[in-house]
Short mmCIF file of C-alpha atoms and ligand atoms in Angstrom, two decimals:
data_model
loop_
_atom_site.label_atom_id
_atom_site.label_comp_id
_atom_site.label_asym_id
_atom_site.label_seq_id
_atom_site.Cartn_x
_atom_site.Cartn_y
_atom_site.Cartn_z
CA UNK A 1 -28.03 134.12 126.26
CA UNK A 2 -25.87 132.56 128.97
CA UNK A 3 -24.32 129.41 130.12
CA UNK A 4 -27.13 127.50 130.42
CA UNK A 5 -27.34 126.41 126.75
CA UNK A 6 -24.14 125.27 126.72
CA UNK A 7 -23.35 127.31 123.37
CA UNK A 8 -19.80 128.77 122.06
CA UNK A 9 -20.36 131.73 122.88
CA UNK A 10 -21.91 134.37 125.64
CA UNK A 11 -24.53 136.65 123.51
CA UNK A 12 -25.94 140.35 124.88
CA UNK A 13 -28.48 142.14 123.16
CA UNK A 14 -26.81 146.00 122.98
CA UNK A 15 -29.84 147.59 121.12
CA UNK A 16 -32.02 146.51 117.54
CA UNK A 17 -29.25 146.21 115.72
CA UNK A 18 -26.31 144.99 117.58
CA UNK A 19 -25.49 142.18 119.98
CA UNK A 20 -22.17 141.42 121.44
CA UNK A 21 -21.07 138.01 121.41
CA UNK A 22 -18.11 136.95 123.73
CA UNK A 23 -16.03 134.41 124.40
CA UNK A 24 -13.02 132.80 126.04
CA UNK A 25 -10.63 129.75 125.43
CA UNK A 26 -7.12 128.77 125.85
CA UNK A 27 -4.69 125.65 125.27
CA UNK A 28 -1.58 123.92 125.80
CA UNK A 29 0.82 123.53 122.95
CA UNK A 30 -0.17 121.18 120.89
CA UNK A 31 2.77 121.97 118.25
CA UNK A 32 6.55 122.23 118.55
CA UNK A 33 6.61 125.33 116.51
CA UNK A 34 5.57 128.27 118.83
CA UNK A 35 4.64 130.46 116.13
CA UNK A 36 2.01 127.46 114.74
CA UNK A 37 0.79 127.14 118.33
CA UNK A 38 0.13 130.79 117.89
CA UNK A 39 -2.24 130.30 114.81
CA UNK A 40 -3.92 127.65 115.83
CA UNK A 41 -5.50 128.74 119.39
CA UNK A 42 -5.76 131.74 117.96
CA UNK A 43 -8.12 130.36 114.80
CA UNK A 44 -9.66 128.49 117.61
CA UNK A 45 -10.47 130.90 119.92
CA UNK A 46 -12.09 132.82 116.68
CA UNK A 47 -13.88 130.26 115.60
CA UNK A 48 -16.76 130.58 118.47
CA UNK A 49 -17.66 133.88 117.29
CA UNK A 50 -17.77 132.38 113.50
CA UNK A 51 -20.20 129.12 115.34
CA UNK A 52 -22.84 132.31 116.15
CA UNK A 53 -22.64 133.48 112.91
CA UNK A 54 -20.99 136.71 114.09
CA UNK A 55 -17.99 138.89 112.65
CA UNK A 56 -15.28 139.08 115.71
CA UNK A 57 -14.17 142.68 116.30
CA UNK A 58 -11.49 142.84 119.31
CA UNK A 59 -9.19 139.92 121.58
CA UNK A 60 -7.30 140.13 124.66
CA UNK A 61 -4.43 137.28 124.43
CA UNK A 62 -4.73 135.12 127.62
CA UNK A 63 -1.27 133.62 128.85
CA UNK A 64 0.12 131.42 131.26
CA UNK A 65 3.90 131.17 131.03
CA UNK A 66 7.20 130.92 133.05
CA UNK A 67 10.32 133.05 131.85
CA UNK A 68 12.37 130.51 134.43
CA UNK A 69 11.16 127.52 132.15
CA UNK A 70 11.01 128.73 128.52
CA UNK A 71 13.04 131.56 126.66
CA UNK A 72 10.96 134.20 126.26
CA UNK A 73 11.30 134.05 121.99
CA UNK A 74 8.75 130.70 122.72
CA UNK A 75 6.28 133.26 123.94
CA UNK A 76 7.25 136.02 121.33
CA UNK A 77 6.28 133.62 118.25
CA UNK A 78 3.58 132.56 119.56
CA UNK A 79 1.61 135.63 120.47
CA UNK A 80 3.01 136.69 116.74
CA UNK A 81 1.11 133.65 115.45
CA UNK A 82 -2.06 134.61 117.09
CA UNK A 83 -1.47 138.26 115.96
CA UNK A 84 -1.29 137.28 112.73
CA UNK A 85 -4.52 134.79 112.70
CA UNK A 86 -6.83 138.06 114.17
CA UNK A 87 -5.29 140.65 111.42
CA UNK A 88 -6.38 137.64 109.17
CA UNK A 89 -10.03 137.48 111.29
CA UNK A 90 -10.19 141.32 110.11
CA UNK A 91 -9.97 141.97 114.32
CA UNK A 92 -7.80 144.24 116.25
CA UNK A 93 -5.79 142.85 119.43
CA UNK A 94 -6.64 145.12 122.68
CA UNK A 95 -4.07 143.59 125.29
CA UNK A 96 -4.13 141.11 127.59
CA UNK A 97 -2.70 139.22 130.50
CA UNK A 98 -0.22 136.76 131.77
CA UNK A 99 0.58 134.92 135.12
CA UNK A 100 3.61 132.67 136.21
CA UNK A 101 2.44 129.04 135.34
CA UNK A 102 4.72 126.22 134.80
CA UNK A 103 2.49 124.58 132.11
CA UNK A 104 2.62 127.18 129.10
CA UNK A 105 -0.90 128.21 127.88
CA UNK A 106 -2.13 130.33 125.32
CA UNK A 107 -5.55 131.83 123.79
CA UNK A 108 -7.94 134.67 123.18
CA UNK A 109 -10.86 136.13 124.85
CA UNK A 110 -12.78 137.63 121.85
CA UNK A 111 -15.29 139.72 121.19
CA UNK A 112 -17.47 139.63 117.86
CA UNK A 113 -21.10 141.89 117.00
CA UNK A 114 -24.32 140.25 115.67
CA UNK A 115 -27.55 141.13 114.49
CA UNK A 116 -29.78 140.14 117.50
CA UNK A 117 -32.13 138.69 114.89
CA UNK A 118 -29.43 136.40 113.54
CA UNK A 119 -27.58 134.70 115.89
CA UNK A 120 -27.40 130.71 115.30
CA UNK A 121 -27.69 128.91 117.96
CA UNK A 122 -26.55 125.32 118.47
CA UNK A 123 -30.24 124.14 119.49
CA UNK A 124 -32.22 125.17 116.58
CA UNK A 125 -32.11 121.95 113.73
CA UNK A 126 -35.81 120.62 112.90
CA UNK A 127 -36.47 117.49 111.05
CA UNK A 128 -35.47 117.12 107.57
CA UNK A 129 -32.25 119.31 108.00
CA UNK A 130 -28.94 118.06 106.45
CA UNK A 131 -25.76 118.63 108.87
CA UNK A 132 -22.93 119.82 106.75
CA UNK A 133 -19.11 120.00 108.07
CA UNK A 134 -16.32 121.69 106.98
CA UNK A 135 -13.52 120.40 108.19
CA UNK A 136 -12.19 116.80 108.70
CA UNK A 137 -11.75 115.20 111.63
CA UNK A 138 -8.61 113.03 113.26
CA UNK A 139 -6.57 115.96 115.19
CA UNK A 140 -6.50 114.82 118.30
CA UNK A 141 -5.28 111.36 116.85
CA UNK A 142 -2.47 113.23 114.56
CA UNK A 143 -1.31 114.92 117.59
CA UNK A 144 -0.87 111.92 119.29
CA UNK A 145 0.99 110.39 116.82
CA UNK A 146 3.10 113.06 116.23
CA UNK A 147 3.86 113.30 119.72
CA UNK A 148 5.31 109.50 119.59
CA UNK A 149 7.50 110.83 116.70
CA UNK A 150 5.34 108.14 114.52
CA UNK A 151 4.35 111.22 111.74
CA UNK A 152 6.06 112.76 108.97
CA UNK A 153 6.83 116.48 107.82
CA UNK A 154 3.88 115.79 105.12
CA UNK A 155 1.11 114.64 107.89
CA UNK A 156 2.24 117.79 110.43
CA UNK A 157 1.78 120.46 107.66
CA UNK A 158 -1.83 119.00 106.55
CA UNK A 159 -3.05 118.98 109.83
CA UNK A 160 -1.57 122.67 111.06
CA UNK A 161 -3.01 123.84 107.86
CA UNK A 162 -6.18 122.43 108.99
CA UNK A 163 -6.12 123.28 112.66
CA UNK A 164 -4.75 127.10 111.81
CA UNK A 165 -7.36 127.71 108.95
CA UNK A 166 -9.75 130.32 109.82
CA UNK A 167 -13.90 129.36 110.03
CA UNK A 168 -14.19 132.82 108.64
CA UNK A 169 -15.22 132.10 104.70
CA UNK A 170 -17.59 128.59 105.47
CA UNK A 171 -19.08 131.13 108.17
CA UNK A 172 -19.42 133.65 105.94
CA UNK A 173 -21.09 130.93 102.82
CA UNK A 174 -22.72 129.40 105.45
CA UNK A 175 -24.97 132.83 106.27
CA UNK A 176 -26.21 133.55 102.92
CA UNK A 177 -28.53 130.11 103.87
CA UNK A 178 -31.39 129.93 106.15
CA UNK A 179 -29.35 127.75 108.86
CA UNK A 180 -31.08 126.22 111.81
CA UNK A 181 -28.24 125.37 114.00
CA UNK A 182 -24.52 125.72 113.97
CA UNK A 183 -22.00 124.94 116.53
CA UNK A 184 -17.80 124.55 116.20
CA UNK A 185 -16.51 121.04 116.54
CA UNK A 186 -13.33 121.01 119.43
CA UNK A 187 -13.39 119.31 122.73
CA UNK A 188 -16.34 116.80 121.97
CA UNK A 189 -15.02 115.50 118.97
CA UNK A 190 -17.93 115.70 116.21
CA UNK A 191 -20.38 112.81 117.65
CA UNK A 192 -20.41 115.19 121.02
CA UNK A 193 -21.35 118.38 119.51
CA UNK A 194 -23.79 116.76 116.99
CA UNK A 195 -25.25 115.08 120.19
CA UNK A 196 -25.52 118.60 121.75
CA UNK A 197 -27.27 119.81 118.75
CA UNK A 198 -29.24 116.47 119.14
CA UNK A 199 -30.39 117.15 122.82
CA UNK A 200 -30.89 121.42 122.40
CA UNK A 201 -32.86 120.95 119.41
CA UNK A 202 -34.99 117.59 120.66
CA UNK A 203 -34.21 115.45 117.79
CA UNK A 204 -32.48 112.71 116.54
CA UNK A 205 -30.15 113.13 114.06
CA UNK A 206 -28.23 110.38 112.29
CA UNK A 207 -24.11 111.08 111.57
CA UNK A 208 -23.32 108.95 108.26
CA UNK A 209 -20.21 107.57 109.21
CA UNK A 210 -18.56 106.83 105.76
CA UNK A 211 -19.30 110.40 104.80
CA UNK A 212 -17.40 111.71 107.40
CA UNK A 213 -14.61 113.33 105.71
CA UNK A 214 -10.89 112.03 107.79
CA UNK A 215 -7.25 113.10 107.45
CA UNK A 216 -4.89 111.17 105.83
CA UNK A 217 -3.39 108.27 108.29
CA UNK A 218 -5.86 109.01 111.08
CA UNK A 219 -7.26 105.46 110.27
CA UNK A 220 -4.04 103.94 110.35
CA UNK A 221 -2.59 105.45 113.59
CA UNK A 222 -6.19 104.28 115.27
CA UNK A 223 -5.44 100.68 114.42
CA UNK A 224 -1.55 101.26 115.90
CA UNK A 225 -3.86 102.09 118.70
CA UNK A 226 -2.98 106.03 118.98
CA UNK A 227 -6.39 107.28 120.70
CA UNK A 228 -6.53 110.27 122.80
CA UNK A 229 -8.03 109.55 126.59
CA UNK A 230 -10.36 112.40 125.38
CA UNK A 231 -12.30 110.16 122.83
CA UNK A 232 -13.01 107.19 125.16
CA UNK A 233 -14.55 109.82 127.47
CA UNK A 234 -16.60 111.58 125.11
CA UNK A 235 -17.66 108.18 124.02
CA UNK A 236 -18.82 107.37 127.46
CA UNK A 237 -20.39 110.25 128.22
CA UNK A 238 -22.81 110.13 125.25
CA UNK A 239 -23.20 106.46 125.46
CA UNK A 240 -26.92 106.53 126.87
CA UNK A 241 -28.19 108.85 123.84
CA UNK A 242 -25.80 106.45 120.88
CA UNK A 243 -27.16 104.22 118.68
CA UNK A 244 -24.69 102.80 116.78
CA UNK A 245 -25.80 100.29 113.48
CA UNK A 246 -23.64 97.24 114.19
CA UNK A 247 -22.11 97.08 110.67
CA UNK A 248 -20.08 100.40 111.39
CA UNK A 249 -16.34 99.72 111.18
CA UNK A 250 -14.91 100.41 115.04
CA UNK A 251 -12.18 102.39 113.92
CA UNK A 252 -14.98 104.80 112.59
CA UNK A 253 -16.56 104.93 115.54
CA UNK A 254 -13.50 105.47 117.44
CA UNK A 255 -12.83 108.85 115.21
CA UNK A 256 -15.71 110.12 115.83
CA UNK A 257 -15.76 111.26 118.98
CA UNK A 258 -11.91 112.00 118.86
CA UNK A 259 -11.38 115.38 120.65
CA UNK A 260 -10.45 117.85 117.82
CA UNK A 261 -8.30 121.34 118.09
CA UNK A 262 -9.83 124.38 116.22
CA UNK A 263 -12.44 122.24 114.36
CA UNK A 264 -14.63 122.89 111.50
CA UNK A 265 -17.85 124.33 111.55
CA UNK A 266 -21.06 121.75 111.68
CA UNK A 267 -24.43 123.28 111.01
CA UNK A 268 -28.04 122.42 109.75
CA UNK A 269 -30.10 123.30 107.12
CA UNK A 270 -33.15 122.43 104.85
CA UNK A 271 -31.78 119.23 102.78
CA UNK A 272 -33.50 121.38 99.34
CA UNK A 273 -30.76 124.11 100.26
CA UNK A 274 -27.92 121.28 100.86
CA UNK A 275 -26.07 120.42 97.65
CA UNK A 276 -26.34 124.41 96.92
CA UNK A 277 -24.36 124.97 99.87
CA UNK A 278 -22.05 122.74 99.09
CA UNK A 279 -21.22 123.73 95.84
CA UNK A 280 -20.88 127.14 97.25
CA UNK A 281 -17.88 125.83 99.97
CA UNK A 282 -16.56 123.71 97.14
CA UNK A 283 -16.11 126.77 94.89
CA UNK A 284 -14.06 128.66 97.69
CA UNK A 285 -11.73 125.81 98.24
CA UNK A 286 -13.53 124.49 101.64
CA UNK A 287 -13.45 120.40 102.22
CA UNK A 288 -17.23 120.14 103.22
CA UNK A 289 -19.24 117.15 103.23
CA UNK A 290 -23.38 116.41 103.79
CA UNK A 291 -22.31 114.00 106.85
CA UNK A 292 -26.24 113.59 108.73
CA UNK A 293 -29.32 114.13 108.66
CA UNK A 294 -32.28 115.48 111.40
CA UNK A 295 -34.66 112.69 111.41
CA UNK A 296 -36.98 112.83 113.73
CA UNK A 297 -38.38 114.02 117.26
CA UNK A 298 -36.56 112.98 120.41
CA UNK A 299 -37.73 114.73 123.78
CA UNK A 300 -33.77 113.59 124.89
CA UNK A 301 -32.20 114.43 121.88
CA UNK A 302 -30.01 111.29 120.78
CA UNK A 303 -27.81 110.45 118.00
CA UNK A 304 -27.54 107.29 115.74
CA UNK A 305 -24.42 106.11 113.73
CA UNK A 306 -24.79 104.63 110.81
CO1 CO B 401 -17.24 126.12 120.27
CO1 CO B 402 -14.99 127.39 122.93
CO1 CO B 403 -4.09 142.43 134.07
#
């Protein structure tokens, strides 16, 4: 499995048993606290191999940094942070590599094993499938808020808790279901990947908008107007395949396609398995909600808001 799906990760079959699944991402800091930065691309750069239901084995840190510009302690931390994140992940790190840039930059390329039989795909979900998340949303509009000095020391340790915490256990409840479809949410923001889903799997598949579990003050900072560029494009670019009910609030709308950093998990399921599920991620402490449903058939795959 290749590029062409679009999916988190690169998959090759090794033999019956085993398939590698690999994968690559970095970031710019997106906290002031090098060794946070650390944790967080790290958990995100995990997190595709946890999206293909996979258990990650090895990383090779990726780095972009300039001794001239930063002292090299900025670097230390951080590659600590992500050191610590793959111990957590149960991987080992392998090396790496760095070049001169001016803009620091951090991830991991990792690689994870499967069972060829049981990778989970982001194109799979079939009608009368629940989607269940677990994480909420409203990063990318925290980090923009913190970045105009606009949040306090309570809002930036919520949201590096959730942008550091592993996908590892909701991956791990997650496989002990028949799932159809699973992807990581990031870039997108949630209404992009569930359109993905949408358009790999041919359906149509409704997002609940009030369900949609949000972090604290992500509502309010959208109606100070703090909105990444990142969510107006995502909006755009799934505009022909939206349907959006008219009596959804805007500033709902707005969050849902803001860009997020190391994401939750989103996946689908048969609706009889769904509340069992979720008692399951409830019982291990995970914040996961029932926030859509697969409704029907869709040769384009398209996604209504509701
Ligand atoms: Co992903
Ligand atoms: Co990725
Ligand atoms: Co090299």
């Amino acid at each position: 499995m290749g590029i062409e799906t679009s999916d988190d990760a690169g998959v090759f079959k090794l033999n019956k048993e085993t398939a590698l699944i690999q994968t690559l991402d970095f970031l710019t800091p997106v906290t002031d606290s090098p060794y946070e930065f650390g944790q967080i691309a790290a958990a995100n750069s995990l997190s595709d191999v946890y999206a293909m239901g996979g258990k990650p084995l090895t990383a090779m840190n990726i780095v972009c940094f300039s001794p001239k510009n930063f002292k090299k302690e900025i670097l230390e931390e951080t590659l600590q942070g992500g050191i610590d994140k793959i111990h957590e992940a149960g991987a080992i790190l392998m090396g790496g590599h760095s070049v001169d840039d001016q803009e620091f930059k951090y991830g991991l390329s990792v690689t994870g094993i499967v069972h060829p039989d049981k990778v989970i795909t982001n194109k799979g979900a079939q009608v009368g499938d629940v989607l269940i998340l677990t994480k909420p949303i409203g990063t990318g509009i925290i980090a923009t808020a913190i970045k105009a000095k606009l949040a306090d020391k309570k809002i930036r340790k919520n949201i590096f808790k959730i942008m550091s915490g592993l996908n590892k256990k909701a991956s791990e409840i997650m496989l002990n279901f028949n799932i159809s479809s699973c992807t990581d949410i990031t870039g997108f923001g949630l209404g992009g990947h569930v359109l993905e889903m949408a358009k790999g799997a041919g359906k149509n598949i409704v997002l609940f908008s009030e369900k949609v579990p949000i972090i604290e003050k992500t509502k309010e900072f959208v109606t100070m107007g703090f909105l990444p560029g990142g969510a107006f494009s995502n909006r755009k670019f799934c505009n022909p395949y939206l349907n959006i009910n008219p009596k959804v609030d805007k500033i709902l709308i707005d969050i849902m396609f803001d860009p997020q950093t190391s994401g939750g998990l989103i996946f689908s399921l048969n609706k009889n398995h769904g509340e069992k599920c979720m008692n399951l991620m409830k019982d291990n402490g995970i914040n996961a909600s029932i926030v859509g449903k697969v409704i029907s058939n869709d040769e384009h795959g398209s996604l209504t808001i509701q």
